[in-house]
Amino acid sequence: MGAPRHPLRPLRRLMRGACLALSLWLPGAAAGDITDAYYDAPTTRYAHGVLGDDVEYGGLVIVSDQDREGTKASTDRHRVTVRLPQDHVFEDIAPRLVDLGDGMQAVMVVESDMQLGAQLAIYNALGHKLAETPHIGQRNRWLAPIGAADLDGDGYVEVAYIDRPHLAKTLRIWRFVDGKLVEVAAGKGLSNHRIGWDYIEGGIRDCGQGPEMIVATGDWRRVLAVTFDGKGLRSRALGRYSADAIKRAMECRLK
């Protein structure tokens, strides 16, 4: 089983009108190291329910450490909250902290437009959207992230997800380069989520031979390890599908 959906913690085009509510942020402060991120402002305004309930989120809280004087002793913790417009929600399990290379930290999320469906979006520590994929193009259409890594060893980070894991079942890989996400590969017949699950299975592992994406076949019969070499995708079967097989694969106990 993948990571379960996180409960709410105790409680200009790219932003599409999203406003930033800043707290504990000093004027002129630069972005620090992102240490945590979580969703806020639960809402039922988007009744898709693909993750097992009708609650999504209208806010994203990004927590970072701001080193004001170059010493660990002077590190302060700051929070920035991204508030989405009323026609958007975060339709996701939990935000993911990712390294985009050269120490550039960011938060990767699934953001859905109520008419155009889901997109993968990346925010920085200041709550600014760095990059995004296009929306799928239709309401109630979703994507399930796999992860982010330099999949082909070229020095650029790729992000991977399954586009419509219940319908199109298409793995898509986008490279973050020059501040944009550029699609570099796609492959059909794969999935990592079933309707109603509050978790996403699989992810990216490295068992010593480089990054591999662990997913299921679209018919849920086999577990696959998928690699990207910069030109295309290659997959190999690891065994029959089960939740335990996915878990063992991610732990490098199934090769």
PDB file of N, CA and C in Angstrom, residues 87-140:
ATOM      1  N   ASP A  87     -12.664  28.130  -8.163  1.00  0.00           N
ATOM      2  CA  ASP A  87     -12.839  27.111  -9.200  1.00  0.00           C
ATOM      3  C   ASP A  87     -11.666  26.138  -9.264  1.00  0.00           C
ATOM      4  N   HIS A  88     -10.814  26.153  -8.241  1.00  0.00           N
ATOM      5  CA  HIS A  88      -9.686  25.226  -8.153  1.00  0.00           C
ATOM      6  C   HIS A  88      -9.692  24.539  -6.795  1.00  0.00           C
ATOM      7  N   VAL A  89      -9.135  23.317  -6.738  1.00  0.00           N
ATOM      8  CA  VAL A  89      -8.889  22.622  -5.476  1.00  0.00           C
ATOM      9  C   VAL A  89      -7.590  21.838  -5.598  1.00  0.00           C
ATOM     10  N   PHE A  90      -7.009  21.518  -4.454  1.00  0.00           N
ATOM     11  CA  PHE A  90      -5.946  20.529  -4.412  1.00  0.00           C
ATOM     12  C   PHE A  90      -6.621  19.172  -4.234  1.00  0.00           C
ATOM     13  N   GLU A  91      -6.511  18.329  -5.247  1.00  0.00           N
ATOM     14  CA  GLU A  91      -7.171  17.018  -5.252  1.00  0.00           C
ATOM     15  C   GLU A  91      -6.083  15.956  -5.140  1.00  0.00           C
ATOM     16  N   ASP A  92      -5.706  15.645  -3.905  1.00  0.00           N
ATOM     17  CA  ASP A  92      -4.437  14.958  -3.727  1.00  0.00           C
ATOM     18  C   ASP A  92      -4.405  14.206  -2.407  1.00  0.00           C
ATOM     19  N   ILE A  93      -3.426  13.299  -2.300  1.00  0.00           N
ATOM     20  CA  ILE A  93      -3.162  12.565  -1.068  1.00  0.00           C
ATOM     21  C   ILE A  93      -2.456  13.470  -0.059  1.00  0.00           C
ATOM     22  N   ALA A  94      -1.339  14.023  -0.490  1.00  0.00           N
ATOM     23  CA  ALA A  94      -0.528  14.920   0.338  1.00  0.00           C
ATOM     24  C   ALA A  94       0.481  15.614  -0.567  1.00  0.00           C
ATOM     25  N   PRO A  95       0.932  16.821  -0.215  1.00  0.00           N
ATOM     26  CA  PRO A  95       1.989  17.476  -0.995  1.00  0.00           C
ATOM     27  C   PRO A  95       3.291  16.678  -0.897  1.00  0.00           C
ATOM     28  N   ARG A  96       4.121  16.776  -1.930  1.00  0.00           N
ATOM     29  CA  ARG A  96       5.395  16.058  -1.965  1.00  0.00           C
ATOM     30  C   ARG A  96       6.547  17.060  -2.026  1.00  0.00           C
ATOM     31  N   LEU A  97       7.531  16.910  -1.157  1.00  0.00           N
ATOM     32  CA  LEU A  97       8.723  17.745  -1.213  1.00  0.00           C
ATOM     33  C   LEU A  97       9.664  17.159  -2.260  1.00  0.00           C
ATOM     34  N   VAL A  98      10.098  17.978  -3.203  1.00  0.00           N
ATOM     35  CA  VAL A  98      10.956  17.497  -4.284  1.00  0.00           C
ATOM     36  C   VAL A  98      12.162  18.412  -4.441  1.00  0.00           C
ATOM     37  N   ASP A  99      13.250  17.841  -4.939  1.00  0.00           N
ATOM     38  CA  ASP A  99      14.470  18.587  -5.246  1.00  0.00           C
ATOM     39  C   ASP A  99      14.557  18.709  -6.756  1.00  0.00           C
ATOM     40  N   LEU A 100      14.512  19.929  -7.260  1.00  0.00           N
ATOM     41  CA  LEU A 100      14.537  20.158  -8.701  1.00  0.00           C
ATOM     42  C   LEU A 100      15.949  20.290  -9.252  1.00  0.00           C
ATOM     43  N   GLY A 101      16.951  20.042  -8.403  1.00  0.00           N
ATOM     44  CA  GLY A 101      18.338  20.128  -8.826  1.00  0.00           C
ATOM     45  C   GLY A 101      18.999  21.398  -8.342  1.00  0.00           C
ATOM     46  N   ASP A 102      20.315  21.322  -8.099  1.00  0.00           N
ATOM     47  CA  ASP A 102      21.083  22.476  -7.614  1.00  0.00           C
ATOM     48  C   ASP A 102      20.507  23.036  -6.321  1.00  0.00           C
ATOM     49  N   GLY A 103      19.936  22.147  -5.503  1.00  0.00           N
ATOM     50  CA  GLY A 103      19.403  22.573  -4.223  1.00  0.00           C
ATOM     51  C   GLY A 103      18.089  23.311  -4.286  1.00  0.00           C
ATOM     52  N   MET A 104      17.448  23.345  -5.460  1.00  0.00           N
ATOM     53  CA  MET A 104      16.171  24.040  -5.592  1.00  0.00           C
ATOM     54  C   MET A 104      15.052  23.151  -5.049  1.00  0.00           C
ATOM     55  N   GLN A 105      14.543  23.502  -3.887  1.00  0.00           N
ATOM     56  CA  GLN A 105      13.482  22.728  -3.262  1.00  0.00           C
ATOM     57  C   GLN A 105      12.116  23.255  -3.676  1.00  0.00           C
ATOM     58  N   ALA A 106      11.160  22.354  -3.735  1.00  0.00           N
ATOM     59  CA  ALA A 106       9.823  22.739  -4.166  1.00  0.00           C
ATOM     60  C   ALA A 106       8.811  21.745  -3.624  1.00  0.00           C
ATOM     61  N   VAL A 107       7.552  22.063  -3.850  1.00  0.00           N
ATOM     62  CA  VAL A 107       6.442  21.213  -3.426  1.00  0.00           C
ATOM     63  C   VAL A 107       5.649  20.826  -4.667  1.00  0.00           C
ATOM     64  N   MET A 108       5.425  19.526  -4.852  1.00  0.00           N
ATOM     65  CA  MET A 108       4.692  19.019  -6.012  1.00  0.00           C
ATOM     66  C   MET A 108       3.294  18.582  -5.579  1.00  0.00           C
ATOM     67  N   VAL A 109       2.275  19.052  -6.303  1.00  0.00           N
ATOM     68  CA  VAL A 109       0.886  18.821  -5.908  1.00  0.00           C
ATOM     69  C   VAL A 109       0.035  18.489  -7.127  1.00  0.00           C
ATOM     70  N   VAL A 110      -1.157  17.969  -6.852  1.00  0.00           N
ATOM     71  CA  VAL A 110      -2.183  17.820  -7.884  1.00  0.00           C
ATOM     72  C   VAL A 110      -3.206  18.924  -7.668  1.00  0.00           C
ATOM     73  N   GLU A 111      -3.347  19.779  -8.658  1.00  0.00           N
ATOM     74  CA  GLU A 111      -4.270  20.911  -8.590  1.00  0.00           C
ATOM     75  C   GLU A 111      -5.332  20.741  -9.678  1.00  0.00           C
ATOM     76  N   SER A 112      -6.597  20.787  -9.288  1.00  0.00           N
ATOM     77  CA  SER A 112      -7.674  20.543 -10.247  1.00  0.00           C
ATOM     78  C   SER A 112      -8.514  21.783 -10.489  1.00  0.00           C
ATOM     79  N   ASP A 113      -8.764  22.049 -11.752  1.00  0.00           N
ATOM     80  CA  ASP A 113      -9.719  23.062 -12.191  1.00  0.00           C
ATOM     81  C   ASP A 113     -11.082  22.375 -12.286  1.00  0.00           C
ATOM     82  N   MET A 114     -12.124  22.993 -11.769  1.00  0.00           N
ATOM     83  CA  MET A 114     -13.421  22.337 -11.686  1.00  0.00           C
ATOM     84  C   MET A 114     -14.049  22.084 -13.046  1.00  0.00           C
ATOM     85  N   GLN A 115     -13.556  22.717 -14.090  1.00  0.00           N
ATOM     86  CA  GLN A 115     -14.040  22.464 -15.446  1.00  0.00           C
ATOM     87  C   GLN A 115     -13.025  21.706 -16.306  1.00  0.00           C
ATOM     88  N   LEU A 116     -11.742  21.850 -15.997  1.00  0.00           N
ATOM     89  CA  LEU A 116     -10.697  21.315 -16.872  1.00  0.00           C
ATOM     90  C   LEU A 116      -9.941  20.135 -16.281  1.00  0.00           C
ATOM     91  N   GLY A 117     -10.290  19.707 -15.057  1.00  0.00           N
ATOM     92  CA  GLY A 117      -9.629  18.560 -14.466  1.00  0.00           C
ATOM     93  C   GLY A 117      -8.270  18.876 -13.878  1.00  0.00           C
ATOM     94  N   ALA A 118      -7.482  17.828 -13.663  1.00  0.00           N
ATOM     95  CA  ALA A 118      -6.251  17.933 -12.888  1.00  0.00           C
ATOM     96  C   ALA A 118      -5.052  18.365 -13.721  1.00  0.00           C
ATOM     97  N   GLN A 119      -4.073  18.909 -13.010  1.00  0.00           N
ATOM     98  CA  GLN A 119      -2.743  19.182 -13.548  1.00  0.00           C
ATOM     99  C   GLN A 119      -1.742  18.904 -12.441  1.00  0.00           C
ATOM    100  N   LEU A 120      -0.491  18.655 -12.805  1.00  0.00           N
ATOM    101  CA  LEU A 120       0.588  18.591 -11.835  1.00  0.00           C
ATOM    102  C   LEU A 120       1.195  19.982 -11.724  1.00  0.00           C
ATOM    103  N   ALA A 121       1.364  20.473 -10.497  1.00  0.00           N
ATOM    104  CA  ALA A 121       1.889  21.821 -10.285  1.00  0.00           C
ATOM    105  C   ALA A 121       3.021  21.780  -9.269  1.00  0.00           C
ATOM    106  N   ILE A 122       3.951  22.722  -9.415  1.00  0.00           N
ATOM    107  CA  ILE A 122       5.110  22.810  -8.532  1.00  0.00           C
ATOM    108  C   ILE A 122       5.191  24.218  -7.959  1.00  0.00           C
ATOM    109  N   TYR A 123       5.265  24.311  -6.624  1.00  0.00           N
ATOM    110  CA  TYR A 123       5.348  25.586  -5.910  1.00  0.00           C
ATOM    111  C   TYR A 123       6.688  25.687  -5.189  1.00  0.00           C
ATOM    112  N   ASN A 124       7.181  26.932  -5.046  1.00  0.00           N
ATOM    113  CA  ASN A 124       8.410  27.131  -4.279  1.00  0.00           C
ATOM    114  C   ASN A 124       8.085  27.534  -2.842  1.00  0.00           C
ATOM    115  N   ALA A 125       9.133  27.817  -2.062  1.00  0.00           N
ATOM    116  CA  ALA A 125       8.958  28.110  -0.638  1.00  0.00           C
ATOM    117  C   ALA A 125       8.167  29.381  -0.391  1.00  0.00           C
ATOM    118  N   LEU A 126       8.151  30.289  -1.359  1.00  0.00           N
ATOM    119  CA  LEU A 126       7.405  31.536  -1.222  1.00  0.00           C
ATOM    120  C   LEU A 126       5.944  31.384  -1.627  1.00  0.00           C
ATOM    121  N   GLY A 127       5.558  30.194  -2.052  1.00  0.00           N
ATOM    122  CA  GLY A 127       4.184  29.969  -2.482  1.00  0.00           C
ATOM    123  C   GLY A 127       3.922  30.357  -3.914  1.00  0.00           C
ATOM    124  N   HIS A 128       4.968  30.596  -4.689  1.00  0.00           N
ATOM    125  CA  HIS A 128       4.810  30.940  -6.102  1.00  0.00           C
ATOM    126  C   HIS A 128       4.807  29.666  -6.941  1.00  0.00           C
ATOM    127  N   LYS A 129       3.930  29.607  -7.906  1.00  0.00           N
ATOM    128  CA  LYS A 129       3.901  28.440  -8.781  1.00  0.00           C
ATOM    129  C   LYS A 129       5.054  28.540  -9.774  1.00  0.00           C
ATOM    130  N   LEU A 130       5.955  27.560  -9.717  1.00  0.00           N
ATOM    131  CA  LEU A 130       7.120  27.549 -10.593  1.00  0.00           C
ATOM    132  C   LEU A 130       6.791  27.007 -11.975  1.00  0.00           C
ATOM    133  N   ALA A 131       5.991  25.959 -12.011  1.00  0.00           N
ATOM    134  CA  ALA A 131       5.702  25.290 -13.278  1.00  0.00           C
ATOM    135  C   ALA A 131       4.448  24.452 -13.116  1.00  0.00           C
ATOM    136  N   GLU A 132       3.859  24.098 -14.249  1.00  0.00           N
ATOM    137  CA  GLU A 132       2.652  23.280 -14.238  1.00  0.00           C
ATOM    138  C   GLU A 132       2.532  22.541 -15.561  1.00  0.00           C
ATOM    139  N   THR A 133       1.878  21.396 -15.525  1.00  0.00           N
ATOM    140  CA  THR A 133       1.491  20.721 -16.758  1.00  0.00           C
ATOM    141  C   THR A 133       0.133  21.269 -17.186  1.00  0.00           C
ATOM    142  N   PRO A 134      -0.271  21.038 -18.420  1.00  0.00           N
ATOM    143  CA  PRO A 134      -1.627  21.437 -18.806  1.00  0.00           C
ATOM    144  C   PRO A 134      -2.665  20.649 -18.008  1.00  0.00           C
ATOM    145  N   HIS A 135      -3.833  21.244 -17.815  1.00  0.00           N
ATOM    146  CA  HIS A 135      -4.943  20.476 -17.251  1.00  0.00           C
ATOM    147  C   HIS A 135      -5.337  19.384 -18.236  1.00  0.00           C
ATOM    148  N   ILE A 136      -5.889  18.300 -17.732  1.00  0.00           N
ATOM    149  CA  ILE A 136      -6.274  17.181 -18.590  1.00  0.00           C
ATOM    150  C   ILE A 136      -7.286  17.620 -19.638  1.00  0.00           C
ATOM    151  N   GLY A 137      -8.190  18.548 -19.258  1.00  0.00           N
ATOM    152  CA  GLY A 137      -9.099  19.118 -20.247  1.00  0.00           C
ATOM    153  C   GLY A 137     -10.564  18.845 -20.022  1.00  0.00           C
ATOM    154  N   GLN A 138     -10.903  18.109 -18.964  1.00  0.00           N
ATOM    155  CA  GLN A 138     -12.305  17.782 -18.679  1.00  0.00           C
ATOM    156  C   GLN A 138     -12.476  17.633 -17.179  1.00  0.00           C
ATOM    157  N   ARG A 139     -13.583  18.105 -16.636  1.00  0.00           N
ATOM    158  CA  ARG A 139     -13.812  17.979 -15.206  1.00  0.00           C
ATOM    159  C   ARG A 139     -13.864  16.502 -14.805  1.00  0.00           C
ATOM    160  N   ASN A 140     -13.572  16.252 -13.547  1.00  0.00           N
ATOM    161  CA  ASN A 140     -13.572  14.892 -13.009  1.00  0.00           C
ATOM    162  C   ASN A 140     -12.585  13.978 -13.723  1.00  0.00           C
TER     163      ASN A 140
END
